[in-house]
PDB file of C-alpha atoms in Angstrom:
ATOM      1  CA  MET A   1     -12.119   3.396  16.236  1.00 84.00           C
ATOM      2  CA  LEU A   2     -13.204   1.166  13.336  1.00 90.00           C
ATOM      3  CA  ARG A   3     -14.290   4.147  11.255  1.00 93.00           C
ATOM      4  CA  LEU A   4     -10.951   5.841  11.920  1.00 93.00           C
ATOM      5  CA  GLY A   5      -9.021   2.723  10.865  1.00 94.00           C
ATOM      6  CA  ILE A   6     -11.083   2.337   7.698  1.00 93.00           C
ATOM      7  CA  SER A   7     -10.615   6.018   6.836  1.00 94.00           C
ATOM      8  CA  ILE A   8      -6.860   5.958   7.460  1.00 94.00           C
ATOM      9  CA  GLY A   9      -6.461   2.727   5.498  1.00 95.00           C
ATOM     10  CA  MET A  10      -8.445   4.112   2.555  1.00 93.00           C
ATOM     11  CA  LEU A  11      -6.502   7.383   2.562  1.00 94.00           C
ATOM     12  CA  SER A  12      -3.117   5.660   2.801  1.00 95.00           C
ATOM     13  CA  GLY A  13      -4.047   3.021   0.218  1.00 96.00           C
ATOM     14  CA  ILE A  14      -5.223   5.650  -2.246  1.00 95.00           C
ATOM     15  CA  ILE A  15      -2.027   7.657  -1.754  1.00 95.00           C
ATOM     16  CA  LEU A  16       0.124   4.534  -2.309  1.00 94.00           C
ATOM     17  CA  GLY A  17      -1.895   3.567  -5.387  1.00 93.00           C
ATOM     18  CA  LEU A  18      -1.651   7.046  -6.867  1.00 91.00           C
ATOM     19  CA  CYS A  19       2.108   7.196  -6.257  1.00 90.00           C
ATOM     20  CA  LEU A  20       2.720   3.898  -8.013  1.00 88.00           C
ATOM     21  CA  LYS A  21       0.193   4.736 -10.750  1.00 85.00           C
ATOM     22  CA  TRP A  22       2.068   7.971 -11.374  1.00 86.00           C
ATOM     23  CA  ILE A  23       5.310   6.017 -11.757  1.00 81.00           C
ATOM     24  CA  GLU A  24       3.599   3.702 -14.228  1.00 73.00           C
ATOM     25  CA  TRP A  25       2.089   6.682 -16.110  1.00 75.00           C
ATOM     26  CA  ILE A  26       5.578   7.907 -16.756  1.00 70.00           C
ATOM     27  CA  GLU A  27       6.492   4.374 -17.771  1.00 62.00           C
ATOM     28  CA  TRP A  28       7.908   5.682 -21.007  1.00 64.00           C
ATOM     29  CA  LEU A  29      10.587   7.204 -18.750  1.00 71.00           C
ATOM     30  CA  THR A  30      10.894   4.479 -16.108  1.00 70.00           C
ATOM     31  CA  GLY A  31       9.709   1.294 -17.813  1.00 74.00           C
ATOM     32  CA  LYS A  32       8.649   0.087 -14.358  1.00 80.00           C
ATOM     33  CA  GLN A  33       5.275  -1.594 -13.850  1.00 86.00           C
ATOM     34  CA  VAL A  34       5.152  -1.305 -10.068  1.00 88.00           C
ATOM     35  CA  TYR A  35       1.482  -0.278 -10.122  1.00 88.00           C
ATOM     36  CA  THR A  36       0.670  -3.434 -12.076  1.00 89.00           C
ATOM     37  CA  LEU A  37       2.555  -5.404  -9.429  1.00 91.00           C
ATOM     38  CA  LEU A  38       0.631  -3.644  -6.637  1.00 93.00           C
ATOM     39  CA  LEU A  39      -2.745  -4.589  -8.118  1.00 93.00           C
ATOM     40  CA  ASN A  40      -1.799  -7.991  -9.495  1.00 93.00           C
ATOM     41  CA  VAL A  41      -3.918 -10.951  -8.333  1.00 93.00           C
ATOM     42  CA  ASP A  42      -3.413 -13.239 -11.339  1.00 92.00           C
ATOM     43  CA  PHE A  43      -1.617 -15.908  -9.280  1.00 91.00           C
ATOM     44  CA  ILE A  44      -4.360 -16.258  -6.631  1.00 91.00           C
ATOM     45  CA  PRO A  45      -6.515 -19.378  -7.089  1.00 90.00           C
ATOM     46  CA  ILE A  46     -10.170 -18.799  -8.017  1.00 91.00           C
ATOM     47  CA  ILE A  47      -9.920 -15.006  -8.518  1.00 92.00           C
ATOM     48  CA  GLY A  48      -6.621 -15.015 -10.453  1.00 89.00           C
ATOM     49  CA  PRO A  49      -7.859 -16.343 -13.800  1.00 90.00           C
ATOM     50  CA  ILE A  50     -10.587 -13.672 -13.986  1.00 93.00           C
ATOM     51  CA  GLN A  51      -9.700 -10.590 -16.034  1.00 92.00           C
ATOM     52  CA  TRP A  52     -10.686  -7.941 -13.480  1.00 93.00           C
ATOM     53  CA  PRO A  53     -11.006  -4.309 -14.487  1.00 95.00           C
ATOM     54  CA  GLU A  54      -8.385  -2.048 -12.938  1.00 92.00           C
ATOM     55  CA  TRP A  55     -10.856  -0.468 -10.517  1.00 94.00           C
ATOM     56  CA  VAL A  56     -11.748  -3.891  -9.034  1.00 95.00           C
ATOM     57  CA  GLU A  57      -8.072  -4.736  -8.581  1.00 94.00           C
ATOM     58  CA  PHE A  58      -7.660  -1.349  -6.887  1.00 95.00           C
ATOM     59  CA  VAL A  59     -10.525  -2.246  -4.534  1.00 95.00           C
ATOM     60  CA  PHE A  60      -8.659  -5.462  -3.641  1.00 95.00           C
ATOM     61  CA  HIS A  61      -5.616  -3.320  -2.840  1.00 95.00           C
ATOM     62  CA  LEU A  62      -7.745  -0.963  -0.733  1.00 96.00           C
ATOM     63  CA  LEU A  63      -9.152  -3.882   1.263  1.00 96.00           C
ATOM     64  CA  ILE A  64      -5.617  -4.777   2.340  1.00 95.00           C
ATOM     65  CA  ALA A  65      -4.831  -1.125   3.084  1.00 96.00           C
ATOM     66  CA  VAL A  66      -8.010  -0.816   5.190  1.00 97.00           C
ATOM     67  CA  ALA A  67      -7.071  -3.949   7.157  1.00 96.00           C
ATOM     68  CA  ILE A  68      -3.656  -2.417   7.861  1.00 96.00           C
ATOM     69  CA  GLY A  69      -5.302   0.896   8.816  1.00 96.00           C
ATOM     70  CA  ILE A  70      -7.676  -0.824  11.255  1.00 96.00           C
ATOM     71  CA  PHE A  71      -4.826  -2.808  12.807  1.00 95.00           C
ATOM     72  CA  PHE A  72      -2.712   0.358  13.068  1.00 96.00           C
ATOM     73  CA  VAL A  73      -5.477   2.259  14.877  1.00 94.00           C
ATOM     74  CA  TYR A  74      -6.083  -0.745  17.138  1.00 93.00           C
ATOM     75  CA  ILE A  75      -2.411  -0.938  18.144  1.00 93.00           C
ATOM     76  CA  VAL A  76      -2.095   2.807  18.702  1.00 92.00           C
ATOM     77  CA  GLY A  77      -5.347   2.770  20.720  1.00 88.00           C
ATOM     78  CA  LYS A  78      -4.150  -0.108  22.905  1.00 87.00           C
ATOM     79  CA  LEU A  79      -0.901   1.655  23.692  1.00 82.00           C
ATOM     80  CA  ASN A  80      -2.424   4.747  25.278  1.00 75.00           C
ATOM     81  CA  ASN A  81      -0.584   8.055  25.334  1.00 76.00           C
ATOM     82  CA  MET A  82       1.838   7.155  22.586  1.00 78.00           C
ATOM     83  CA  SER A  83       4.258   9.879  21.554  1.00 87.00           C
ATOM     84  CA  ILE A  84       4.379  10.868  17.909  1.00 89.00           C
ATOM     85  CA  ARG A  85       7.731   9.074  17.688  1.00 91.00           C
ATOM     86  CA  LYS A  86       6.128   5.805  18.823  1.00 90.00           C
ATOM     87  CA  ILE A  87       3.197   6.270  16.436  1.00 93.00           C
ATOM     88  CA  VAL A  88       5.642   6.758  13.556  1.00 94.00           C
ATOM     89  CA  LEU A  89       7.640   3.713  14.649  1.00 93.00           C
ATOM     90  CA  CYS A  90       4.441   1.638  14.884  1.00 94.00           C
ATOM     91  CA  SER A  91       3.407   2.724  11.387  1.00 96.00           C
ATOM     92  CA  PHE A  92       6.743   1.884   9.852  1.00 96.00           C
ATOM     93  CA  LEU A  93       7.038  -1.461  11.665  1.00 95.00           C
ATOM     94  CA  LEU A  94       3.541  -2.386  10.484  1.00 94.00           C
ATOM     95  CA  THR A  95       4.351  -1.376   6.901  1.00 96.00           C
ATOM     96  CA  LEU A  96       7.826  -2.928   6.824  1.00 96.00           C
ATOM     97  CA  PRO A  97       6.621  -6.451   5.855  1.00 95.00           C
ATOM     98  CA  THR A  98       5.001  -5.052   2.690  1.00 95.00           C
ATOM     99  CA  ILE A  99       8.379  -4.083   1.256  1.00 96.00           C
ATOM    100  CA  PRO A 100       9.890  -7.580   0.858  1.00 96.00           C
ATOM    101  CA  LEU A 101       6.557  -8.729  -0.614  1.00 95.00           C
ATOM    102  CA  TYR A 102       7.961  -7.285  -3.832  1.00 96.00           C
ATOM    103  CA  PHE A 103       9.973 -10.476  -4.332  1.00 97.00           C
ATOM    104  CA  PRO A 104       7.326 -13.208  -4.000  1.00 96.00           C
ATOM    105  CA  LEU A 105       4.734 -11.064  -5.794  1.00 94.00           C
ATOM    106  CA  THR A 106       7.131 -10.560  -8.688  1.00 95.00           C
ATOM    107  CA  LEU A 107       8.046 -14.235  -8.846  1.00 95.00           C
ATOM    108  CA  LEU A 108       4.395 -15.352  -8.712  1.00 94.00           C
ATOM    109  CA  ALA A 109       3.067 -12.816 -11.220  1.00 93.00           C
ATOM    110  CA  LEU A 110       1.837 -14.056 -14.569  1.00 91.00           C
ATOM    111  CA  LYS A 111       1.429 -10.534 -15.974  1.00 89.00           C
ATOM    112  CA  PRO A 112       4.487  -8.557 -16.999  1.00 89.00           C
ATOM    113  CA  THR A 113       5.936  -6.932 -13.877  1.00 90.00           C
ATOM    114  CA  PRO A 114       9.394  -5.590 -13.057  1.00 91.00           C
ATOM    115  CA  ALA A 115      12.188  -8.128 -12.710  1.00 93.00           C
ATOM    116  CA  VAL A 116      12.849  -9.535  -9.263  1.00 95.00           C
ATOM    117  CA  ASP A 117      16.333  -7.965  -9.273  1.00 96.00           C
ATOM    118  CA  ASP A 118      15.331  -4.579 -10.746  1.00 94.00           C
ATOM    119  CA  ALA A 119      16.876  -2.144  -8.249  1.00 94.00           C
ATOM    120  CA  VAL A 120      14.985   0.883  -9.581  1.00 90.00           C
ATOM    121  CA  ALA A 121      11.607  -0.883  -9.370  1.00 92.00           C
ATOM    122  CA  ILE A 122      12.469  -2.098  -5.861  1.00 94.00           C
ATOM    123  CA  PHE A 123      13.299   1.491  -4.942  1.00 93.00           C
ATOM    124  CA  TYR A 124       9.940   2.727  -6.309  1.00 92.00           C
ATOM    125  CA  TRP A 125       8.101  -0.078  -4.486  1.00 95.00           C
ATOM    126  CA  THR A 126       9.903   0.722  -1.226  1.00 96.00           C
ATOM    127  CA  ALA A 127       9.400   4.474  -1.565  1.00 93.00           C
ATOM    128  CA  GLY A 128       5.692   3.997  -2.264  1.00 94.00           C
ATOM    129  CA  HIS A 129       5.262   1.839   0.819  1.00 96.00           C
ATOM    130  CA  LEU A 130       7.221   4.263   2.994  1.00 96.00           C
ATOM    131  CA  ILE A 131       4.855   6.977   1.769  1.00 96.00           C
ATOM    132  CA  PHE A 132       2.001   4.641   2.778  1.00 97.00           C
ATOM    133  CA  ALA A 133       3.494   4.407   6.293  1.00 97.00           C
ATOM    134  CA  ALA A 134       3.797   8.186   6.496  1.00 96.00           C
ATOM    135  CA  ALA A 135       0.201   8.551   5.287  1.00 96.00           C
ATOM    136  CA  LEU A 136      -0.952   6.272   8.122  1.00 96.00           C
ATOM    137  CA  VAL A 137       0.664   8.643  10.628  1.00 95.00           C
ATOM    138  CA  PHE A 138      -0.598  11.858   9.036  1.00 94.00           C
ATOM    139  CA  GLY A 139      -4.030  10.339   8.512  1.00 94.00           C
ATOM    140  CA  TYR A 140      -4.144   9.341  12.161  1.00 93.00           C
ATOM    141  CA  ILE A 141      -3.095  12.805  13.351  1.00 91.00           C
ATOM    142  CA  ILE A 142      -5.561  14.625  11.085  1.00 92.00           C
ATOM    143  CA  LEU A 143      -8.547  12.272  11.150  1.00 91.00           C
ATOM    144  CA  LYS A 144      -8.437  11.398  14.866  1.00 86.00           C
ATOM    145  CA  ARG A 145      -9.680  14.889  15.678  1.00 83.00           C
ATOM    146  CA  ARG A 146     -12.421  14.783  13.047  1.00 82.00           C
ATOM    147  CA  LEU A 147     -13.904  11.297  13.447  1.00 74.00           C
TER     148      LEU A 147
END
């Protein structure tokens, strides 16, 4: 069960990171730094002042995604014989708190990030996290049989 949770969290975290990185790659079109916001740790005491390379910040992001993946698998495992509808609901309810994190993360950020009231950036952030929730479900369905 732990291996499944780690795998699902990694898969979902990578998909979320790539989605938001893609949005930032086309920044010349969007002007939205949602990937920067996703990886930003500059406001966290002790680790914040360090200038981490992007890949280390991405590892920090993946650690959170893995924790969510493990918790997701734990919940689904505890609630035996869950229908796909309940698995989807569980995934989205577990991911839902990550969406309003946009606001405190934006307000705390020292690096340039989208404005706290930037509706387009909020949309990208929300869409990316909904994709993360969907990836948890699809990862669970696909990887449960293999691991």
